[in-house]
mmCIF file of C-alpha atoms in Angstrom:
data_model
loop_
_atom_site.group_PDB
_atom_site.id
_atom_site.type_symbol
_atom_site.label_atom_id
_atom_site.label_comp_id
_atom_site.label_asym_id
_atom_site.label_seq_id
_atom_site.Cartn_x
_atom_site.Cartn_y
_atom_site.Cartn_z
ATOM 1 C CA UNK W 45 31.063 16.018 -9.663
ATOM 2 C CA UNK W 46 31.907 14.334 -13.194
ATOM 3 C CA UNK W 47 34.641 14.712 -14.799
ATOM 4 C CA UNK W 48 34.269 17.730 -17.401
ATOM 5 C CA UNK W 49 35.966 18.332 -20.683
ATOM 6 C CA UNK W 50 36.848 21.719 -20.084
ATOM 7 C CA UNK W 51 38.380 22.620 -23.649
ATOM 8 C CA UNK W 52 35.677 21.527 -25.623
ATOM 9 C CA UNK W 53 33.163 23.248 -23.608
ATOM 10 C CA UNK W 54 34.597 26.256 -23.222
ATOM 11 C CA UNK W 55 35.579 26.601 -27.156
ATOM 12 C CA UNK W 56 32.020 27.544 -28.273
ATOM 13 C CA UNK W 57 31.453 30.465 -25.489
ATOM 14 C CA UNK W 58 34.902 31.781 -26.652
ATOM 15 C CA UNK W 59 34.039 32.184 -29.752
ATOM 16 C CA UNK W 60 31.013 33.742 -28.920
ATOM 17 C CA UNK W 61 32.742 36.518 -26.620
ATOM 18 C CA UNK W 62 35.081 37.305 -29.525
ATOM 19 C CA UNK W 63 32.199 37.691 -32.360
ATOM 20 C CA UNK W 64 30.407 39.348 -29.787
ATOM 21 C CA UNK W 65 32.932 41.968 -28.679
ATOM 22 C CA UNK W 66 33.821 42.505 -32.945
ATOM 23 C CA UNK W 67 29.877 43.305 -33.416
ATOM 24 C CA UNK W 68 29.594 45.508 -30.616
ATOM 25 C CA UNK W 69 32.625 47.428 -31.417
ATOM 26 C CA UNK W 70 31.903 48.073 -34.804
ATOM 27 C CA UNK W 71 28.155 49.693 -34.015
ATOM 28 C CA UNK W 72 30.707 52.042 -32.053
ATOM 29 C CA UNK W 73 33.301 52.242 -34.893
ATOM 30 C CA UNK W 74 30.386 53.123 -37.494
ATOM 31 C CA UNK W 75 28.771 55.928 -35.252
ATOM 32 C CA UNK W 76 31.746 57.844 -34.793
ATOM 33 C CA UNK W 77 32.912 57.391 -38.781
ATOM 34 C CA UNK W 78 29.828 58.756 -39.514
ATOM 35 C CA UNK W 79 29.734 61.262 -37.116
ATOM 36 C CA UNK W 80 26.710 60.441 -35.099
ATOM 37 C CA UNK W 81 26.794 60.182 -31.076
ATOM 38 C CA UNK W 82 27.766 56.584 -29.933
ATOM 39 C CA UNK W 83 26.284 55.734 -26.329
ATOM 40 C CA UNK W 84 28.913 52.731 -26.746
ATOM 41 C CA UNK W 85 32.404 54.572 -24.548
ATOM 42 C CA UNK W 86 34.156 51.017 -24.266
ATOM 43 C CA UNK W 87 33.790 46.874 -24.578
ATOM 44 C CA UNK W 88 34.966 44.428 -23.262
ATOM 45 C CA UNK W 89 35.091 40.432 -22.756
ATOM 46 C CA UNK W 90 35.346 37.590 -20.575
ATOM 47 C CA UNK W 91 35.151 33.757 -20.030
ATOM 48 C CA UNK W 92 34.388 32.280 -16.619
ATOM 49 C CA UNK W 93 36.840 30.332 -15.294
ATOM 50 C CA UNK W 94 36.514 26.763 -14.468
ATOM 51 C CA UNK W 95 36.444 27.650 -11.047
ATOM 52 C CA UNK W 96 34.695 29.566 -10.769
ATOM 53 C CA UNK W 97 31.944 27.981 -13.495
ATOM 54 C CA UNK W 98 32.825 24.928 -10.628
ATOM 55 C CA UNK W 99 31.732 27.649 -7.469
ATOM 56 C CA UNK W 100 28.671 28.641 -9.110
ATOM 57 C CA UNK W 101 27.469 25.001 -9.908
ATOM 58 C CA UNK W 102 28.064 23.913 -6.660
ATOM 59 C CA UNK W 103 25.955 26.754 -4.661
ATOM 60 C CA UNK W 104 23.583 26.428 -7.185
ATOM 61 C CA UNK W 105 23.658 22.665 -6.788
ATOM 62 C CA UNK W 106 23.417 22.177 -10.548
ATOM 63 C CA UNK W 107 25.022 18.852 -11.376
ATOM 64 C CA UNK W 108 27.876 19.020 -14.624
ATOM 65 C CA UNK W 109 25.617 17.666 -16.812
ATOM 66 C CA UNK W 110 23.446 20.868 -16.554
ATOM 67 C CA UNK W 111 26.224 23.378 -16.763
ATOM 68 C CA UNK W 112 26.015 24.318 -20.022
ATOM 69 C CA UNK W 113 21.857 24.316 -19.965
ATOM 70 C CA UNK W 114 22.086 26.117 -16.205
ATOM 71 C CA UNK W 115 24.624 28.737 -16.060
ATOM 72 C CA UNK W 116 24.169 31.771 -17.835
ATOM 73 C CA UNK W 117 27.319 33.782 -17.453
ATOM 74 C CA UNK W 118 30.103 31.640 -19.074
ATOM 75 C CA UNK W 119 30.511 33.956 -22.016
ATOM 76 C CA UNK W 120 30.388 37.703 -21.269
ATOM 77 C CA UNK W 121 30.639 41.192 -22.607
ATOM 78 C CA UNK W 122 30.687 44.116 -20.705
ATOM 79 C CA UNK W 123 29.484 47.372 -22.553
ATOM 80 C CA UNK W 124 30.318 50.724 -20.902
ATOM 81 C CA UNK W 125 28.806 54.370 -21.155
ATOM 82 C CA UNK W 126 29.746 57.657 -20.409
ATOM 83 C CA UNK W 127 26.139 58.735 -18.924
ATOM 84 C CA UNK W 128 23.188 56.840 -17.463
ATOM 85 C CA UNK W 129 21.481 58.467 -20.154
ATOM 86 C CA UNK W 130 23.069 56.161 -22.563
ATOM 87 C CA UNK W 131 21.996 52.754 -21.170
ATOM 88 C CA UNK W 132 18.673 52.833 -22.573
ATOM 89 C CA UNK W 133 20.377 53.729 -26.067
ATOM 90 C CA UNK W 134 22.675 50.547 -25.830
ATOM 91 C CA UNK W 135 19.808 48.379 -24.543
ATOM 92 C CA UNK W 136 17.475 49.011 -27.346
ATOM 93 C CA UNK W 137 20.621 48.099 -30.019
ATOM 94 C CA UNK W 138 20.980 44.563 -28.447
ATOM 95 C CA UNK W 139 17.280 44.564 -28.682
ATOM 96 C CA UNK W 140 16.982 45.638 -32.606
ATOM 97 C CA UNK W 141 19.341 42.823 -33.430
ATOM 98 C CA UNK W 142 18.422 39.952 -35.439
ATOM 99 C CA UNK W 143 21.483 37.628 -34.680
ATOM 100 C CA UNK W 144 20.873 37.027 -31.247
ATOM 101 C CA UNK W 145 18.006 36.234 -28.906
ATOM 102 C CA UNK W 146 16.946 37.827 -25.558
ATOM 103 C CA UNK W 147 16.074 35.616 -23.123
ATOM 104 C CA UNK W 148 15.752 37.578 -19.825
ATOM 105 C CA UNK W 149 16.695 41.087 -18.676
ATOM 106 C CA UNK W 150 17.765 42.659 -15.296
ATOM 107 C CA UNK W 151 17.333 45.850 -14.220
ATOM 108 C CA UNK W 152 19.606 46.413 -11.391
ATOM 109 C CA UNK W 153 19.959 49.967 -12.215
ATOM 110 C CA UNK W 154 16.177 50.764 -11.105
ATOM 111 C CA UNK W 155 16.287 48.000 -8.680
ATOM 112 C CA UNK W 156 19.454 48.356 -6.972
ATOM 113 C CA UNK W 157 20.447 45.134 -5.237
ATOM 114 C CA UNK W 158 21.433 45.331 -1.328
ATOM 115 C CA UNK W 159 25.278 45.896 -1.420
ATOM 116 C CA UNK W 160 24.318 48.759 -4.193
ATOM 117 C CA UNK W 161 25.232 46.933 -7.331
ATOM 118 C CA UNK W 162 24.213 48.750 -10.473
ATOM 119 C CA UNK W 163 24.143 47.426 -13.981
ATOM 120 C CA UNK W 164 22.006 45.924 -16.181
ATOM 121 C CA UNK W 165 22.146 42.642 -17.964
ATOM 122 C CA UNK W 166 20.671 41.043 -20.514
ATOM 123 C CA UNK W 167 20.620 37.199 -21.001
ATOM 124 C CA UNK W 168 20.825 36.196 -24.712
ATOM 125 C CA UNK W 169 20.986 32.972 -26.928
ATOM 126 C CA UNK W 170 23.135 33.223 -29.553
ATOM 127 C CA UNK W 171 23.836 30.528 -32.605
ATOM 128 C CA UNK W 172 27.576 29.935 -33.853
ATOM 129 C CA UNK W 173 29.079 28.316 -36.589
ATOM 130 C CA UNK W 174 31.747 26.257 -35.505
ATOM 131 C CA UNK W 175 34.199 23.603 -36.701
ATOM 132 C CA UNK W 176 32.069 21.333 -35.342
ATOM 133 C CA UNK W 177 28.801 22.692 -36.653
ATOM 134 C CA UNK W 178 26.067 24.525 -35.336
ATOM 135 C CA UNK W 179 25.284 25.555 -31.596
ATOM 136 C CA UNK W 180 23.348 27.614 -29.216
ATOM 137 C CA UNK W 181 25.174 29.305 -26.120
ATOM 138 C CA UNK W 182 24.492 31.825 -23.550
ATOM 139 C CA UNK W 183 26.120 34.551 -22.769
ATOM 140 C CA UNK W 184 25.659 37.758 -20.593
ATOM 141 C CA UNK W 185 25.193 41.272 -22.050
ATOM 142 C CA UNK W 186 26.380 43.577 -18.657
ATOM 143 C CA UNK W 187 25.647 47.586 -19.182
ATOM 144 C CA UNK W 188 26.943 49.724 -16.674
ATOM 145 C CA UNK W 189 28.479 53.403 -16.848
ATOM 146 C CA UNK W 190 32.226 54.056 -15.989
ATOM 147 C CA UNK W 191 31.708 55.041 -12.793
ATOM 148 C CA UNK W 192 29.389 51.800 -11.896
ATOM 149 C CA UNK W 193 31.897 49.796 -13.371
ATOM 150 C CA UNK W 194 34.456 51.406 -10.964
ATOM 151 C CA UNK W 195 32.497 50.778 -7.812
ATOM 152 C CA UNK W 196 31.365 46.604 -9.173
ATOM 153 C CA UNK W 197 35.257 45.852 -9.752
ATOM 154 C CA UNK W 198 36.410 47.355 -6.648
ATOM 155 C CA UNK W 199 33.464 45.518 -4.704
ATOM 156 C CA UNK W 200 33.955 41.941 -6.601
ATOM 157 C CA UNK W 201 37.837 42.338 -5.241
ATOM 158 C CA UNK W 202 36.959 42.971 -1.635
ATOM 159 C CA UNK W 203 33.977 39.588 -2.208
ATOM 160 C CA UNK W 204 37.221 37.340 -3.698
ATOM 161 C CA UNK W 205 39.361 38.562 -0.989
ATOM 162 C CA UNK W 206 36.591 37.851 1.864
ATOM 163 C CA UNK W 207 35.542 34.274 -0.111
ATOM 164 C CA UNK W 208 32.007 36.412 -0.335
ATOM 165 C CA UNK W 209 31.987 37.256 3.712
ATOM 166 C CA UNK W 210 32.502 41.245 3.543
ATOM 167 C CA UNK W 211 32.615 42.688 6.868
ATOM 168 C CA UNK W 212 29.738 44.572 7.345
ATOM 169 C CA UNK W 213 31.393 47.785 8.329
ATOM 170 C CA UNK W 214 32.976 47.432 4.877
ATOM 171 C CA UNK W 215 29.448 46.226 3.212
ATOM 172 C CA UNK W 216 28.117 49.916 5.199
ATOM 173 C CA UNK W 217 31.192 51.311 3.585
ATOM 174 C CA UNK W 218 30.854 49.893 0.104
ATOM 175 C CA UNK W 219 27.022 51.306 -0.060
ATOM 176 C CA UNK W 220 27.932 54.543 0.876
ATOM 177 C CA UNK W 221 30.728 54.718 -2.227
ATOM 178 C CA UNK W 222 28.321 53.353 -5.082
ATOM 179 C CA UNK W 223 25.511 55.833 -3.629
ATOM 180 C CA UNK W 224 28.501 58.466 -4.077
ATOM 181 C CA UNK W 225 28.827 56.802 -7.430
ATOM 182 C CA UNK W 226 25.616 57.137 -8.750
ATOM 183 C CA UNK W 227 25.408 60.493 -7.380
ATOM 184 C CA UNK W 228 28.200 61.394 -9.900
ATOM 185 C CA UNK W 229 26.613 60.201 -12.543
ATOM 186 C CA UNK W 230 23.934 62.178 -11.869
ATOM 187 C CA UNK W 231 25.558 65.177 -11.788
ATOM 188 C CA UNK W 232 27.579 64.099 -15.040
ATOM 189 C CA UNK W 233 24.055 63.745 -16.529
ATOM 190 C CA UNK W 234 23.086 67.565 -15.777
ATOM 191 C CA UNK W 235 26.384 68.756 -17.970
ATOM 192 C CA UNK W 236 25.928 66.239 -20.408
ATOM 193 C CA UNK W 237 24.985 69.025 -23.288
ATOM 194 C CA UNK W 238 28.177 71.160 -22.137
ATOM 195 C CA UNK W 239 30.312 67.777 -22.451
ATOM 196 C CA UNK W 240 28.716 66.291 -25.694
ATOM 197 C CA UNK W 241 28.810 69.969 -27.415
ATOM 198 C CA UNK W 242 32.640 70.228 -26.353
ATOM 199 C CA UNK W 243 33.125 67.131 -27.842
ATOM 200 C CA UNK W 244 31.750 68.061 -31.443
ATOM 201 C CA UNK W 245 34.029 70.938 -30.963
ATOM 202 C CA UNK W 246 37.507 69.289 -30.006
ATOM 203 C CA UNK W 247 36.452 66.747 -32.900
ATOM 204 C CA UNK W 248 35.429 69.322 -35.896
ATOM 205 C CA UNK W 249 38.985 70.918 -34.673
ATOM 206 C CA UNK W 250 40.953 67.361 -34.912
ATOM 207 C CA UNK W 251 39.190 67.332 -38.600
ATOM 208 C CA UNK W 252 40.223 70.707 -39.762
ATOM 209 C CA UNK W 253 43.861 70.462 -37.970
ATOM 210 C CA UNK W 254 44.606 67.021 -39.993
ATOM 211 C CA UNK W 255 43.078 68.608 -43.007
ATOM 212 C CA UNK W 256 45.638 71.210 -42.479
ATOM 213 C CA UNK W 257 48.653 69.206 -41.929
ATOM 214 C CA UNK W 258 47.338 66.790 -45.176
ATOM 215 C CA UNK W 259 47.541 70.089 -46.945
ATOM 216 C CA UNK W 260 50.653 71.308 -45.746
ATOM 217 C CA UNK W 261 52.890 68.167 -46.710
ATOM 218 C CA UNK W 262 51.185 68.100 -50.037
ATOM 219 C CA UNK W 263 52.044 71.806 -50.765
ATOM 220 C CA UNK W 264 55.538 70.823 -49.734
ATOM 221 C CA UNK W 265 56.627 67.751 -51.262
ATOM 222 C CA UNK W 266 54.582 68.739 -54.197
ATOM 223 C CA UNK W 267 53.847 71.930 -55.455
ATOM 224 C CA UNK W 268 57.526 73.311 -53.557
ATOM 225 C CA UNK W 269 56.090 76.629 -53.018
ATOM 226 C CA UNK W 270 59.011 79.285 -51.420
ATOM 227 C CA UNK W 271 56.836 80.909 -48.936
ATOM 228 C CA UNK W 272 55.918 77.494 -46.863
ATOM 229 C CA UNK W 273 57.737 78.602 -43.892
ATOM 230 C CA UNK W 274 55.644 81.592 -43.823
ATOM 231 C CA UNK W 275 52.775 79.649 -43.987
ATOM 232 C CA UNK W 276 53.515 76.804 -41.236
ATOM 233 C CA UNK W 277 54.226 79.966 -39.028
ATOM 234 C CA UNK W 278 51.269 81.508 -39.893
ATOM 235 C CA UNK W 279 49.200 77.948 -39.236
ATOM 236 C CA UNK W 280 51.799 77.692 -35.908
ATOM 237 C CA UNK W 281 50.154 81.314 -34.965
ATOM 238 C CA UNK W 282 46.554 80.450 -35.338
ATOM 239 C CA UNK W 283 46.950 76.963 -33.303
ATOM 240 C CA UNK W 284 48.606 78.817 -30.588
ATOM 241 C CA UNK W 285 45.486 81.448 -30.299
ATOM 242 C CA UNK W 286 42.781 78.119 -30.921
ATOM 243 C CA UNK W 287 40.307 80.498 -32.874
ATOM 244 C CA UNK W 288 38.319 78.145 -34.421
ATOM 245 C CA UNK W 289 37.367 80.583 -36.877
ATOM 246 C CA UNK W 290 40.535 81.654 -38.008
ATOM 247 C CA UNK W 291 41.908 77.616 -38.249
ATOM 248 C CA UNK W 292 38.535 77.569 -40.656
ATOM 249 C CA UNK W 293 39.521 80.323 -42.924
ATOM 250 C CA UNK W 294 42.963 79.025 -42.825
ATOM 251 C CA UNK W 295 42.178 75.517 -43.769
ATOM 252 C CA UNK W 296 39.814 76.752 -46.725
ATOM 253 C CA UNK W 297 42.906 78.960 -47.632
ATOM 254 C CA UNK W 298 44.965 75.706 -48.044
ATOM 255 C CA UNK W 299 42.490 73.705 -50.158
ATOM 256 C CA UNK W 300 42.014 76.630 -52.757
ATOM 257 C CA UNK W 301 45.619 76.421 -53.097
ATOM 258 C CA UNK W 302 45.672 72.420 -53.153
ATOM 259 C CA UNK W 303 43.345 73.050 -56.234
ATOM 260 C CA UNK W 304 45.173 75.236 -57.960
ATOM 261 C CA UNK W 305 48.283 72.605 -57.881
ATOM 262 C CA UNK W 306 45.688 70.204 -58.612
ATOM 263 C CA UNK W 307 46.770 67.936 -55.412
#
């Protein structure tokens, strides 16, 4: 095989896994700052290695010339959910944006491949503006759940420690675990509501308690009152018995007072 310049072509499909990764985390940054549900739990990025761009070429038989037209994967972000439920969510917001082009998807979710793998990916095209003007790469959307994610890593371990060979008792072994992942998820999908809804609650009480504390040092440094002790014991009191409708009343307590000191 030719000699490559591995630098230059590896520069672009950086670049692309960084601008990817900011995009994707800040849909997730902007659901949660404006309190709506984000199907986006985690991302992250990669860039093939050399050799393992070199592996793929070679069982592929694509000469080095091709590399960059043949292989897909070089570039790569990996977008995680809590619930199979949220897959479909995350696949229609790569499929609403303007900035990048689909070029193929893969359902491995509904069509499980033999060793169980489950994820789906999405091939895209998408343009950059580099030093060196403008260019076209591929790069590999992967969306997966947590527990998905748990079984592929262990499983792409055990294929790098084998060189690909798994034993088949392990390969038996290895179907029976992502089966026993997917049933999880499955079962995580039935309590979804009671998860999501205790969510809202631990974050509308993470609002109110900072509101609180906000309030508190204000009053303090501020307005000097004499009684704050009794009032951080009685907002010590209230935390300790988590009655959400008492740490309500409380916090409206503290902003009528923040008014009338005009903080």
């Amino acid at each position: 095989m030719e000699v490559v310049n591995w630098k230059e072509l590896l520069y672009p499909y950086a670049q692309a896994v960084d601008e990817l990764l900011l995009k994707f985390q800040s849909l997730d940054k902007e659901c949660r700052n404006l309190g709506l549900y984000s199907p986006i739990d985690s991302v992250s990025g990669r860039l093939k290695r050399p050799s393992s761009i070199l592996e793929k070429a070679g069982r592929k038989k694509i000469p080095a010339a091709k590399i960059v037209e043949e292989i897909e994967d070089i570039a790569g972000i990996r977008i995680l959910c809590q619930f199979v439920e949220d897959i479909p969510k995350v696949i229609d917001m790569v499929r609403q944006r303007k900035d990048m082009t689909i070029v193929e998807e893969r359902d491995y979710i509904n069509h499980t491949k033999p060793s169980g793998y489950r994820s789906y990916h999405i091939i895209i095209r998408y343009p950059l503006h580099t030093a060196l003007g403008e260019k076209t790469v591929f790069a590999e959307i992967q969306i997966r759940t947590n527990a998905m994610n748990f079984w592929a890593t262990a499983e792409h371990s055990l294929r790098y420690k084998y060189s690909g060979n798994i034993p088949q008792d392990l390969q038996d072994r290895l179907k029976n675990c992502a089966e026993a992942a997917f049933h999880l998820d499955t079962e995580m999908g039935t309590i979804r509501e009671e998860i999501m809804n205790a969510k809202r609650l631990n974050e509308i009480r993470s609002h109110l308690v900072s509101n609180i504390l906000e309030n508190l040092q204000n009053l303090y440094f501020v307005a000097k009152l004499d009684d704050m002790n009794e009032i951080n014991r009685e907002f010590i009191r209230i935390w300790n018995e988590e009655d959400m409708d008492a740490l309500k009343e409380f916090n409206e307590k503290l902003n009528i007072m923040a008014e009338m000191y005009q903080i």
